[in-house]
PDB file of C-alpha atoms and ligand atoms in Angstrom:
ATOM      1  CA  UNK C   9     124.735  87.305 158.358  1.00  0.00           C
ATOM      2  CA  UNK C  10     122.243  89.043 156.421  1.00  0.00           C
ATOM      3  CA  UNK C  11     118.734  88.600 157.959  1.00  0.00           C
ATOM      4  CA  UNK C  12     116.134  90.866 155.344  1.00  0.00           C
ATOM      5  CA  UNK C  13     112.343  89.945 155.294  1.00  0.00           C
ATOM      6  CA  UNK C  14     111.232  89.181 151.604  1.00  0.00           C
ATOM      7  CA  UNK C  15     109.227  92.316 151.307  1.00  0.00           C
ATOM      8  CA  UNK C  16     111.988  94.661 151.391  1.00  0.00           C
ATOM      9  CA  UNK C  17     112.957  93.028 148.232  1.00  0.00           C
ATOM     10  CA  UNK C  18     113.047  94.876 144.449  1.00  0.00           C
ATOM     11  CA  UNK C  19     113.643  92.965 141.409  1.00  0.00           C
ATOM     12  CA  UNK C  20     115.696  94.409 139.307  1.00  0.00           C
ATOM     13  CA  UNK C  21     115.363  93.653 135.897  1.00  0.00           C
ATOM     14  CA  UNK C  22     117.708  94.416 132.653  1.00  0.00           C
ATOM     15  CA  UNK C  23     119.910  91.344 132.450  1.00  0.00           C
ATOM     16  CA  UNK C  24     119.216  88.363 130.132  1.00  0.00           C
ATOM     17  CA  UNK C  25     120.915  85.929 132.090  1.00  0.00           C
ATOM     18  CA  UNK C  26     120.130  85.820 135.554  1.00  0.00           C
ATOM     19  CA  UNK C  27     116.623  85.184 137.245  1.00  0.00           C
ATOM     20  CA  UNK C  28     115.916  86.423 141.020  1.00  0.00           C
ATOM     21  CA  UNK C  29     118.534  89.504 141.072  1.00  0.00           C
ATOM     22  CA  UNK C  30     117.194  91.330 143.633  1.00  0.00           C
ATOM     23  CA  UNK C  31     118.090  94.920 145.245  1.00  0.00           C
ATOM     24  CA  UNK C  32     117.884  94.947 149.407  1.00  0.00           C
ATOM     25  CA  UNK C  33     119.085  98.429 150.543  1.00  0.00           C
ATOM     26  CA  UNK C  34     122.157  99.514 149.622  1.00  0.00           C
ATOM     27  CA  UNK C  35     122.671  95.566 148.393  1.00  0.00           C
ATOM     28  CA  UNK C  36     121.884  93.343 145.441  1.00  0.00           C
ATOM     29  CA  UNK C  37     121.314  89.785 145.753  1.00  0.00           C
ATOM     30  CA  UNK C  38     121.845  87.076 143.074  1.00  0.00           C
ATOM     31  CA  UNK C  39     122.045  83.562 143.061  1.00  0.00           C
ATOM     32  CA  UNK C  40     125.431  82.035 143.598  1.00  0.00           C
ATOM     33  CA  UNK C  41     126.936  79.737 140.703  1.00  0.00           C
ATOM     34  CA  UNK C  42     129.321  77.589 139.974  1.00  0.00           C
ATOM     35  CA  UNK C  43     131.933  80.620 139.380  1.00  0.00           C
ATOM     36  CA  UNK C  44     130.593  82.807 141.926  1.00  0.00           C
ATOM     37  CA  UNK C  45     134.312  81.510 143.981  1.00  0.00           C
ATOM     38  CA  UNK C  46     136.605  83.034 141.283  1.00  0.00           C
ATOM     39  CA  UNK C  47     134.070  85.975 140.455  1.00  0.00           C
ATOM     40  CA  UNK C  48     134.253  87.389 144.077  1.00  0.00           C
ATOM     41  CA  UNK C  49     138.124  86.927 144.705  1.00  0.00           C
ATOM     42  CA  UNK C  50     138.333  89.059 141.067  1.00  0.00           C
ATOM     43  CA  UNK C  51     136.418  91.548 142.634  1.00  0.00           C
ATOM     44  CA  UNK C  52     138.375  91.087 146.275  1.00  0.00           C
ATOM     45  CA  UNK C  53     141.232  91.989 143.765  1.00  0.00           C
ATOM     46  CA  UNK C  54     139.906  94.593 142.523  1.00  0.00           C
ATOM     47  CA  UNK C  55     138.794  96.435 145.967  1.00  0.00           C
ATOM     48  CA  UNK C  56     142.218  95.637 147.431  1.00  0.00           C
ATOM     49  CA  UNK C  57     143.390  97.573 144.144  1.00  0.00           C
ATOM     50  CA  UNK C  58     141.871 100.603 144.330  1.00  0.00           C
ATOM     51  CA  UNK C  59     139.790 100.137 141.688  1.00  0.00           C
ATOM     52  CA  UNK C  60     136.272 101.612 142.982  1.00  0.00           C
ATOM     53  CA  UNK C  61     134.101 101.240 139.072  1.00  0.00           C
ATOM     54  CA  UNK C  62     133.122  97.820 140.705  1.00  0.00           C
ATOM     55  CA  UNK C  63     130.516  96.219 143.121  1.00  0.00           C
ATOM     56  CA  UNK C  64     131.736  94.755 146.279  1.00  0.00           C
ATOM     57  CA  UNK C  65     131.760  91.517 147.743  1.00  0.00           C
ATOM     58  CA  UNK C  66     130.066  91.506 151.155  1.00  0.00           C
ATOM     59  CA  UNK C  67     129.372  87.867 151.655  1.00  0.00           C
ATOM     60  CA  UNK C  68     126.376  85.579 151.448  1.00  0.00           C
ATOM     61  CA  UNK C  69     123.530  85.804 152.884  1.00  0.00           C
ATOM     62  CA  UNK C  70     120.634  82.959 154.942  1.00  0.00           C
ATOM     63  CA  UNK C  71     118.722  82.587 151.323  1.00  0.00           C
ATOM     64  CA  UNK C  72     122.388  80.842 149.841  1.00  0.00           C
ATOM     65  CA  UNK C  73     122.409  84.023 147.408  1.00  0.00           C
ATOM     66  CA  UNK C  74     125.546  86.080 147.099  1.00  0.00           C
ATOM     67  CA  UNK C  75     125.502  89.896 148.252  1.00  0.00           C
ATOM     68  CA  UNK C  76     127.158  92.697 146.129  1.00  0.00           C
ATOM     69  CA  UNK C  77     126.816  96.707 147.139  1.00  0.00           C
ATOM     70  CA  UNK C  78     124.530  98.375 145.269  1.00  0.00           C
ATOM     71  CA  UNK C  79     125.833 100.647 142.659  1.00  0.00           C
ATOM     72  CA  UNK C  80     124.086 104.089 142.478  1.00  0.00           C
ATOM     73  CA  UNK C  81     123.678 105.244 139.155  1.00  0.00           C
ATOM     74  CA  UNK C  82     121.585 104.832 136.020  1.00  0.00           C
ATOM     75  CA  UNK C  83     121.877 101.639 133.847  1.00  0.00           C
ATOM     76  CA  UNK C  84     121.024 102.689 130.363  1.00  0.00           C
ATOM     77  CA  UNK C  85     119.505 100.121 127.069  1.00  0.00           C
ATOM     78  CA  UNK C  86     119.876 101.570 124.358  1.00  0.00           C
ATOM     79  CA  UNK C  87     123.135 103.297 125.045  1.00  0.00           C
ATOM     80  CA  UNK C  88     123.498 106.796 125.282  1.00  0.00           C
ATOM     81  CA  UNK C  89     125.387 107.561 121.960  1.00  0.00           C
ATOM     82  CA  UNK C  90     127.790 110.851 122.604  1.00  0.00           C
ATOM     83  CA  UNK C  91     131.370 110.198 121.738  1.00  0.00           C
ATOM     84  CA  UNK C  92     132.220 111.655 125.274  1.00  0.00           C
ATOM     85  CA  UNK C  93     130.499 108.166 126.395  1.00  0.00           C
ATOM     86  CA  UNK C  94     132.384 106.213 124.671  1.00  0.00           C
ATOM     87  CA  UNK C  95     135.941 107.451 125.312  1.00  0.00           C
ATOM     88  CA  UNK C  96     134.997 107.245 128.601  1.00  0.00           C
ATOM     89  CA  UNK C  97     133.901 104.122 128.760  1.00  0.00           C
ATOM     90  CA  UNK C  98     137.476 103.273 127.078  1.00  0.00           C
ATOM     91  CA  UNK C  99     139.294 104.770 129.677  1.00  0.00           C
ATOM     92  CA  UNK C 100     136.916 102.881 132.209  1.00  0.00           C
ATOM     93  CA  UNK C 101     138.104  99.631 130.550  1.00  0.00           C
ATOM     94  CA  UNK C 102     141.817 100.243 130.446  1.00  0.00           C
ATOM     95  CA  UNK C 103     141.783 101.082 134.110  1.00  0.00           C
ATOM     96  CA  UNK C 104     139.850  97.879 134.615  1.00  0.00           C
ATOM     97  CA  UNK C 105     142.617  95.836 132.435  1.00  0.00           C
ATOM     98  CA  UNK C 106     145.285  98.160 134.392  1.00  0.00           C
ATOM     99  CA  UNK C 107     143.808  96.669 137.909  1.00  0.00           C
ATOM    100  CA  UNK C 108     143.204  92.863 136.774  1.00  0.00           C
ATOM    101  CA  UNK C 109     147.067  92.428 135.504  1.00  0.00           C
ATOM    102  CA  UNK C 110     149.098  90.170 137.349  1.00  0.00           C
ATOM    103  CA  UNK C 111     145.477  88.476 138.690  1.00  0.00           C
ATOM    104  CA  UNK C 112     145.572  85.199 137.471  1.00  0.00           C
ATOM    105  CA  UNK C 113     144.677  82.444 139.607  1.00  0.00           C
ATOM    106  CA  UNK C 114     144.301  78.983 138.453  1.00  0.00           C
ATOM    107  CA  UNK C 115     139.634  79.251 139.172  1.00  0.00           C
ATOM    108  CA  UNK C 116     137.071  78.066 137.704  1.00  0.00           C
ATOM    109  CA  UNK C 117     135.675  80.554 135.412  1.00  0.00           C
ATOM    110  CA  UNK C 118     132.697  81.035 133.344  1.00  0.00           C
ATOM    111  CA  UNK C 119     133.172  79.133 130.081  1.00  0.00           C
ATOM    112  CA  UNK C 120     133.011  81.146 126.532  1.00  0.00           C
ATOM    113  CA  UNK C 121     134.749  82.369 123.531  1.00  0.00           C
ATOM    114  CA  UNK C 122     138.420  83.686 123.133  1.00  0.00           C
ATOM    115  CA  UNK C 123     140.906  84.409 120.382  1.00  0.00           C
ATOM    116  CA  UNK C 124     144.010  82.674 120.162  1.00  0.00           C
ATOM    117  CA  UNK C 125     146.486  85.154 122.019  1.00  0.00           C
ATOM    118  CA  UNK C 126     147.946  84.396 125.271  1.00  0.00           C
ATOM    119  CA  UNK C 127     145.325  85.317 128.059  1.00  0.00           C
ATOM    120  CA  UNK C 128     146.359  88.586 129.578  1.00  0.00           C
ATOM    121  CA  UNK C 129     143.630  89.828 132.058  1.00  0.00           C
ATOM    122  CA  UNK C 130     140.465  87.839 133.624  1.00  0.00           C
ATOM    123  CA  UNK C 131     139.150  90.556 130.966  1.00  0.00           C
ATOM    124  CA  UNK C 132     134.751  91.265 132.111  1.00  0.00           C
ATOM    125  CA  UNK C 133     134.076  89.704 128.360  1.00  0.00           C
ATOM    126  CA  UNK C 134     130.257  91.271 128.917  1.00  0.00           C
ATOM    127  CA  UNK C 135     130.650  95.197 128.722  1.00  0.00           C
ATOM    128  CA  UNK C 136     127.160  95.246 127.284  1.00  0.00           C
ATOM    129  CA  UNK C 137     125.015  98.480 128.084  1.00  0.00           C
ATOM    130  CA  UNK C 138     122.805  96.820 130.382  1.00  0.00           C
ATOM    131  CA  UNK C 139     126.554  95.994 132.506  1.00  0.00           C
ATOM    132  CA  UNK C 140     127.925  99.477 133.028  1.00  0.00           C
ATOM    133  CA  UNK C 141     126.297 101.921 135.655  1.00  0.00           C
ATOM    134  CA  UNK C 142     126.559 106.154 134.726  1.00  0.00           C
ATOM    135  CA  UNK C 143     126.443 108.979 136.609  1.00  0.00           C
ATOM    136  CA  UNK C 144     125.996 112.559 135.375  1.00  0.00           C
ATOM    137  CA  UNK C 145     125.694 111.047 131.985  1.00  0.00           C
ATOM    138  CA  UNK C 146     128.912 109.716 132.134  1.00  0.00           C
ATOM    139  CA  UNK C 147     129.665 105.749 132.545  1.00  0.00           C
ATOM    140  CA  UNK C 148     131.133 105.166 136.374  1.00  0.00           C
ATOM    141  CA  UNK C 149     131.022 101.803 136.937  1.00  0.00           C
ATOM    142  CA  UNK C 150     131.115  97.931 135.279  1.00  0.00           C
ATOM    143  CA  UNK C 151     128.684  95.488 136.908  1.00  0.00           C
ATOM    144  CA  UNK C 152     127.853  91.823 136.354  1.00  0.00           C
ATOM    145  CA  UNK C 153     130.889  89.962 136.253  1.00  0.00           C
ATOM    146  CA  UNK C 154     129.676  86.601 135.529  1.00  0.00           C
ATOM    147  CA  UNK C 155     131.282  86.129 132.617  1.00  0.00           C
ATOM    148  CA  UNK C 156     135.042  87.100 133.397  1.00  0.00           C
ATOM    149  CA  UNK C 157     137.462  84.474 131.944  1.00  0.00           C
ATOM    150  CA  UNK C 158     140.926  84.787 130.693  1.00  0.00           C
ATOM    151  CA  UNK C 159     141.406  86.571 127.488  1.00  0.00           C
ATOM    152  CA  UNK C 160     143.669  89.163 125.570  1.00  0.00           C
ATOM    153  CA  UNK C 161     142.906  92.203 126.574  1.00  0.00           C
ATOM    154  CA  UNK C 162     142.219  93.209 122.450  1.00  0.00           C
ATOM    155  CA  UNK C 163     139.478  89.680 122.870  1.00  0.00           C
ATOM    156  CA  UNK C 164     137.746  91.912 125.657  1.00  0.00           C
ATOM    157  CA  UNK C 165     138.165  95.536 123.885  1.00  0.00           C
ATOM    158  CA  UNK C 166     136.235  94.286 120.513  1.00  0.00           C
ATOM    159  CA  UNK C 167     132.986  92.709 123.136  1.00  0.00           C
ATOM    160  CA  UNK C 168     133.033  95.889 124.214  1.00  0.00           C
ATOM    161  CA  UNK C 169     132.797  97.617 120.607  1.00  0.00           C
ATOM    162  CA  UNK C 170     130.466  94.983 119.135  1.00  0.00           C
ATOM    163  CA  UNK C 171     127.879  96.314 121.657  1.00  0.00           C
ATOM    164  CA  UNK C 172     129.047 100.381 121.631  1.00  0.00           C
ATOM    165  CA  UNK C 173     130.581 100.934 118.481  1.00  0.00           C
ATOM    166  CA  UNK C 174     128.979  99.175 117.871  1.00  0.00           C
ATOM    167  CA  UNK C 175     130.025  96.356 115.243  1.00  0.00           C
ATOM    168  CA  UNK C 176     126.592  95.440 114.148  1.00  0.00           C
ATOM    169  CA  UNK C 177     123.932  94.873 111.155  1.00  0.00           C
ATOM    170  CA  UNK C 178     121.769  98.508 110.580  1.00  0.00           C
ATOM    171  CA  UNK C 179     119.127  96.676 111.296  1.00  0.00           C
ATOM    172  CA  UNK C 180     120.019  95.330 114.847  1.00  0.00           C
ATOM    173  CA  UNK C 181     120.937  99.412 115.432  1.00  0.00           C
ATOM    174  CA  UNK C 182     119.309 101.509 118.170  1.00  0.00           C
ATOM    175  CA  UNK C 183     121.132 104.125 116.708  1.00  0.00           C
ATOM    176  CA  UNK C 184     121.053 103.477 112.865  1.00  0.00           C
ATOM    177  CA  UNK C 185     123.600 106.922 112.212  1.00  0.00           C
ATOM    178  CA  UNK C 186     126.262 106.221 114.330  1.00  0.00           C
ATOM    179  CA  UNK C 187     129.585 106.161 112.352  1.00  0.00           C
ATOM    180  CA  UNK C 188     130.895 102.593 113.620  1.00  0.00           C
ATOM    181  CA  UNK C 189     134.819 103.152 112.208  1.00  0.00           C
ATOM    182  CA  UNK C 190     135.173 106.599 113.536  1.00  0.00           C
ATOM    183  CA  UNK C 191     133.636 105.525 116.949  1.00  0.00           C
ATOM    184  CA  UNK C 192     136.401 102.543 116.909  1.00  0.00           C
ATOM    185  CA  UNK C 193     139.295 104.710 116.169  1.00  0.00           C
ATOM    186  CA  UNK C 194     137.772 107.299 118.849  1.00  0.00           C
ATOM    187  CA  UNK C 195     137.981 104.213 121.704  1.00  0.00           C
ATOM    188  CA  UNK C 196     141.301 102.986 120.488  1.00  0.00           C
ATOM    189  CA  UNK C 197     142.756 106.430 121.151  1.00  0.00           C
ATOM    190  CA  UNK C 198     141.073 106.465 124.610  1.00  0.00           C
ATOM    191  CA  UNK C 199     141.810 102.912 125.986  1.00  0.00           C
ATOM    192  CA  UNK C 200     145.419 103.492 124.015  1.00  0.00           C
ATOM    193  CA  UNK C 201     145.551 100.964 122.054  1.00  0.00           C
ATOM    194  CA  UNK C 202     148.851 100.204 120.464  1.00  0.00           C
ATOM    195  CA  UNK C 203     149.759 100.159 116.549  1.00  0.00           C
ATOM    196  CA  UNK C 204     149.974  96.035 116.604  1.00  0.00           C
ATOM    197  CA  UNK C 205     146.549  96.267 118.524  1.00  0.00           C
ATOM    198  CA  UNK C 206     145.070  97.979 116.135  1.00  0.00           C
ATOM    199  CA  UNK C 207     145.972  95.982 112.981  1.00  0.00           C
ATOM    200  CA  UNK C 208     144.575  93.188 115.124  1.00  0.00           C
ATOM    201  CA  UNK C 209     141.626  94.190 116.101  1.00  0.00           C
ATOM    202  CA  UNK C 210     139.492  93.832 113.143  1.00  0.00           C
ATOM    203  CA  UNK C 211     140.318  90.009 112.487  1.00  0.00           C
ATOM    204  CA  UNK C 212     140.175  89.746 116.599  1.00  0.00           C
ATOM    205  CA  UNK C 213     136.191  91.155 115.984  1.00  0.00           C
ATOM    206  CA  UNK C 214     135.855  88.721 112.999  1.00  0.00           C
ATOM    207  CA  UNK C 215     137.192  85.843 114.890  1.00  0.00           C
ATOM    208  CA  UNK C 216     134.928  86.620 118.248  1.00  0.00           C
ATOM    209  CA  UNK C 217     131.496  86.343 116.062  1.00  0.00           C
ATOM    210  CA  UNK C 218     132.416  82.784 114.961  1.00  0.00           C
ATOM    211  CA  UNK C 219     133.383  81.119 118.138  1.00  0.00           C
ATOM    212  CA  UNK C 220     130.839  83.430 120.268  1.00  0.00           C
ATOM    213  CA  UNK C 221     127.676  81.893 118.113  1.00  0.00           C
ATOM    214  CA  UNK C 222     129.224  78.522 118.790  1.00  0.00           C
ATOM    215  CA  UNK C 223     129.432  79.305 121.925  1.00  0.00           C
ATOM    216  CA  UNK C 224     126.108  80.853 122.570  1.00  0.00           C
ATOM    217  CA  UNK C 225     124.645  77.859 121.197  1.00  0.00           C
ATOM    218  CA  UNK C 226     125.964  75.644 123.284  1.00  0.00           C
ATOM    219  CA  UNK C 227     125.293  77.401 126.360  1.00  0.00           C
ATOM    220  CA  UNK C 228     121.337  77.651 125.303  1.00  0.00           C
ATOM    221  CA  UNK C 229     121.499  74.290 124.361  1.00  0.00           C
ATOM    222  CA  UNK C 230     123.193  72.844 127.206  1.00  0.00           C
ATOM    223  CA  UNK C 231     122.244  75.415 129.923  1.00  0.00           C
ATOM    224  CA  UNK C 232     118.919  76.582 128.231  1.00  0.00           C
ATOM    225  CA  UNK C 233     117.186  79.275 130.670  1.00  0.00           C
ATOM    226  CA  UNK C 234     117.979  82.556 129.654  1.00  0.00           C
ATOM    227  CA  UNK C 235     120.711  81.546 127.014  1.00  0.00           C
ATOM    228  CA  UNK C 236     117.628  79.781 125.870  1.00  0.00           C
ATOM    229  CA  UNK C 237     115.501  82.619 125.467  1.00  0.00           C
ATOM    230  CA  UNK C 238     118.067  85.336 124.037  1.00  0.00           C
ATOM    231  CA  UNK C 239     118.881  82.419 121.329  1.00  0.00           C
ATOM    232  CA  UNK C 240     115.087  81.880 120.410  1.00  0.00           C
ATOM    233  CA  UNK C 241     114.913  86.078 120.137  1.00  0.00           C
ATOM    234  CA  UNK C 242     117.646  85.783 117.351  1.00  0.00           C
ATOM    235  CA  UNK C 243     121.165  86.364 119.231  1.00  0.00           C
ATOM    236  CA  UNK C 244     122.889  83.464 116.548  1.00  0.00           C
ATOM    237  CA  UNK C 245     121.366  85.673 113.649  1.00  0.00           C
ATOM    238  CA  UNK C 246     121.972  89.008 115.200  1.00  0.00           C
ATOM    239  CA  UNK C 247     125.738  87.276 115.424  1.00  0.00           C
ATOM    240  CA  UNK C 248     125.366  86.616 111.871  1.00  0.00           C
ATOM    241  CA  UNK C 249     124.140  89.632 110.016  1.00  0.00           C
ATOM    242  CA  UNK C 250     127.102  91.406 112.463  1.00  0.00           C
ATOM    243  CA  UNK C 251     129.490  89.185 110.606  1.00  0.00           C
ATOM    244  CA  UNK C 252     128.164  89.932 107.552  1.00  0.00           C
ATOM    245  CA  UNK C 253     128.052  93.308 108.116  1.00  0.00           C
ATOM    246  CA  UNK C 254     131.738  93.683 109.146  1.00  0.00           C
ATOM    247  CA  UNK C 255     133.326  91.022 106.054  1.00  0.00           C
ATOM    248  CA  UNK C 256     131.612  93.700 103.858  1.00  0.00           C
ATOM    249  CA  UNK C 257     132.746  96.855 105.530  1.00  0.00           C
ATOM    250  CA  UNK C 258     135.911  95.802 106.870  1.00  0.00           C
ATOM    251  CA  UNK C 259     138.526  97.305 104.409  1.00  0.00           C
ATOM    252  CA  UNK C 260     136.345 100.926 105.008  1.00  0.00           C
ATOM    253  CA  UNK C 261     136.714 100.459 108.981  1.00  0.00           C
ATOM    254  CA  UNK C 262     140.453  99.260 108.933  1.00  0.00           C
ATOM    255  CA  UNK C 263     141.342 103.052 107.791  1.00  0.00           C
ATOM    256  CA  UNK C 264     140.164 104.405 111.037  1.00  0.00           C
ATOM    257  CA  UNK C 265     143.401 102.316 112.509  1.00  0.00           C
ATOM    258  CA  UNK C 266     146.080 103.121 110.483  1.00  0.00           C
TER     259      UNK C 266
HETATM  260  N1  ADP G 601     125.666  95.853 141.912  1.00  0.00           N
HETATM  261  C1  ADP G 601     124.702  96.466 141.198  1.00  0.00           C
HETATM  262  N2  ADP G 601     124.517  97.803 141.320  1.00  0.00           N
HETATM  263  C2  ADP G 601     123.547  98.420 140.617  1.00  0.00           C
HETATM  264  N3  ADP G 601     122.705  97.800 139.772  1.00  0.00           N
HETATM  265  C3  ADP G 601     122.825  96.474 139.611  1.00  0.00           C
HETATM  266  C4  ADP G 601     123.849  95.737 140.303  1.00  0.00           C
HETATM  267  N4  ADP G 601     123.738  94.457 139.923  1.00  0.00           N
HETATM  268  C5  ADP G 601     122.711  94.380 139.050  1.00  0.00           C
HETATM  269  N5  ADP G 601     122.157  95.598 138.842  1.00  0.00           N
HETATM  270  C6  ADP G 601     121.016  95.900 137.945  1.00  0.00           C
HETATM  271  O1  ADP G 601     120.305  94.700 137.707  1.00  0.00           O
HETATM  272  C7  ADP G 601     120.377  94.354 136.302  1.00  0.00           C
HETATM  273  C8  ADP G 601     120.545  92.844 136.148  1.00  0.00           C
HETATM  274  O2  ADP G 601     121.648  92.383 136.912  1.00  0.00           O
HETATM  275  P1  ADP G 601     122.873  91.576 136.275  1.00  0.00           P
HETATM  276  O3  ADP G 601     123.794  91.307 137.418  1.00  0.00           O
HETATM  277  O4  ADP G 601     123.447  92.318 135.130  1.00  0.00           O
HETATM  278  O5  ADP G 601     122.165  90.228 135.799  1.00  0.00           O
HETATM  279  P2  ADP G 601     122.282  89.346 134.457  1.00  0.00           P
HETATM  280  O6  ADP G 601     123.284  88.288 134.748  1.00  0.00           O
HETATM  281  O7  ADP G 601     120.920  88.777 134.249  1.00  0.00           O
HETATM  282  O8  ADP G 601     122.692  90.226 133.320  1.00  0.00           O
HETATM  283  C9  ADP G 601     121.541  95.152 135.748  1.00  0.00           C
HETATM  284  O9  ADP G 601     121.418  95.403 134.363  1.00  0.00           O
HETATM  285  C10 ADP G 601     121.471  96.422 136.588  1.00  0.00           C
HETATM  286  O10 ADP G 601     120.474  97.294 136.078  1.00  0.00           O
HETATM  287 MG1   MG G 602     123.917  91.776 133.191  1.00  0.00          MG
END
């Protein structure tokens, strides 16, 4: 049991999604949801693994909230934009995708988009910067798990670049100069990526804008809250102009994956 007085309590702010995440110590609390089940026997999985780049489960405590450890580290919005970053935030991936295969149980997960492909991997499907802890300037650790679901593990690899590469509209860029094909080819090369993969991946990125505005939708029209609010800031747009930006650029960024 996990007895705290209110006081000792820090918000911590950065996500869109969740309201009351809280830091207690060396622990974050958030509120437990329908998921939560599935999310913390992924992340059981992943501790009996080996795989340390995730929070741990350490139970629930007298407020109803789930507790997580505390991961030490900087979370960074806008991403840090070195190419060292990036590859390593590939590698980070592929070790995740390495330590979720063969974990597959039959749970209820968090509901959103997906390409047609076979699920591989309960992929994290939310590798967004405000997700992914660094240390020393270097990415460490993926947090917020919320939105794992069965997917291809190519479905989970082009979230990732839509936010990093990233595969957006110049003017939705933190970094307006950053060279989106080169940065693509320079995480298929660290994640490793096969040659089918990479033919894919383009039409995978395509295909993810469509269903995840439908998606999004629904969830802020069904769910409202914070799906609410990113959707009134301009997310379906943003999804959009991204789409836009990639049918017009797409021939130029498939050379960077031949
Ligand atoms: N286990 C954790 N370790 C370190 N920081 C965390 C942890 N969980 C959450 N945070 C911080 O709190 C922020 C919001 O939490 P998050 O779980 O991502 O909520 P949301 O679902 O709203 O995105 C994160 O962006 C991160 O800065
Ligand atoms: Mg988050």
């Amino acid at each position: 049991m996990f007895v705290v007085s209110r006081a000792d309590e820090v918000p911590l702010s950065g996500g869109d999604v969740t309201a009351g995440v809280v830091r207690v110590g060396d622990t974050v609390r958030r509120p437990l949801k329908a998921t939560s089940s599935a999310v913390h026997a992924l992340l059981r999985h992943l501790e009996a693994a080996g795989f340390d780049a995730a929070p741990r489960v350490l139970g629930i405590d007298e407020l109803g909230r789930e507790v997580l450890s505390f991961v030490p580290g900087e979370v960074y919005s806008p991403f840090p934009p070195g190419d060292d970053v990036l590859a390593e935030l590939a590698r980070l991936q592929r070790r995740y995708h390495d330590a979720v295969r063969g974990f597959m149980p039959d749970a209820r997960w968090e509901s959103g988009s997906a390409d047609d492909a076979e699920p591989e991997v309960v992929g994290h499907c939310d590798i967004t910067p405000e997700n992914v802890v660094f240390r020393d300037g270097l990415p460490v650790a993926l947090i917020d798990f919320d939105m794992a679901r069965p997917v291809s593990r190519l479905f989970d690899v082009v979230t990732t670049l839509r936010h990093w590469a990233p595969i957006a509209d110049p003017v939705d860029r933190d970094h307006p100069d950053l060279d989106t094909g080169r940065r693509i080819r320079i995480f298929a090369d660290a994640y490793g990526l096969s040659a089918a993969e990479r033919l894919r991946l383009l039409p995978t990125a395509r295909l993810r804008f469509d269903r995840s505005y439908t998606a999004m939708k629904h969830k802020a029209e069904t769910e409202g809250g914070g799906w609410a609010v990113m959707w009134e800031s301009g997310a379906g747009q943003r999804i959009r102009r991204a789409a836009a930006w990639l049918d017009a650029n797409e021939d130029d960024l498939h050379r960077f994956l031949q």
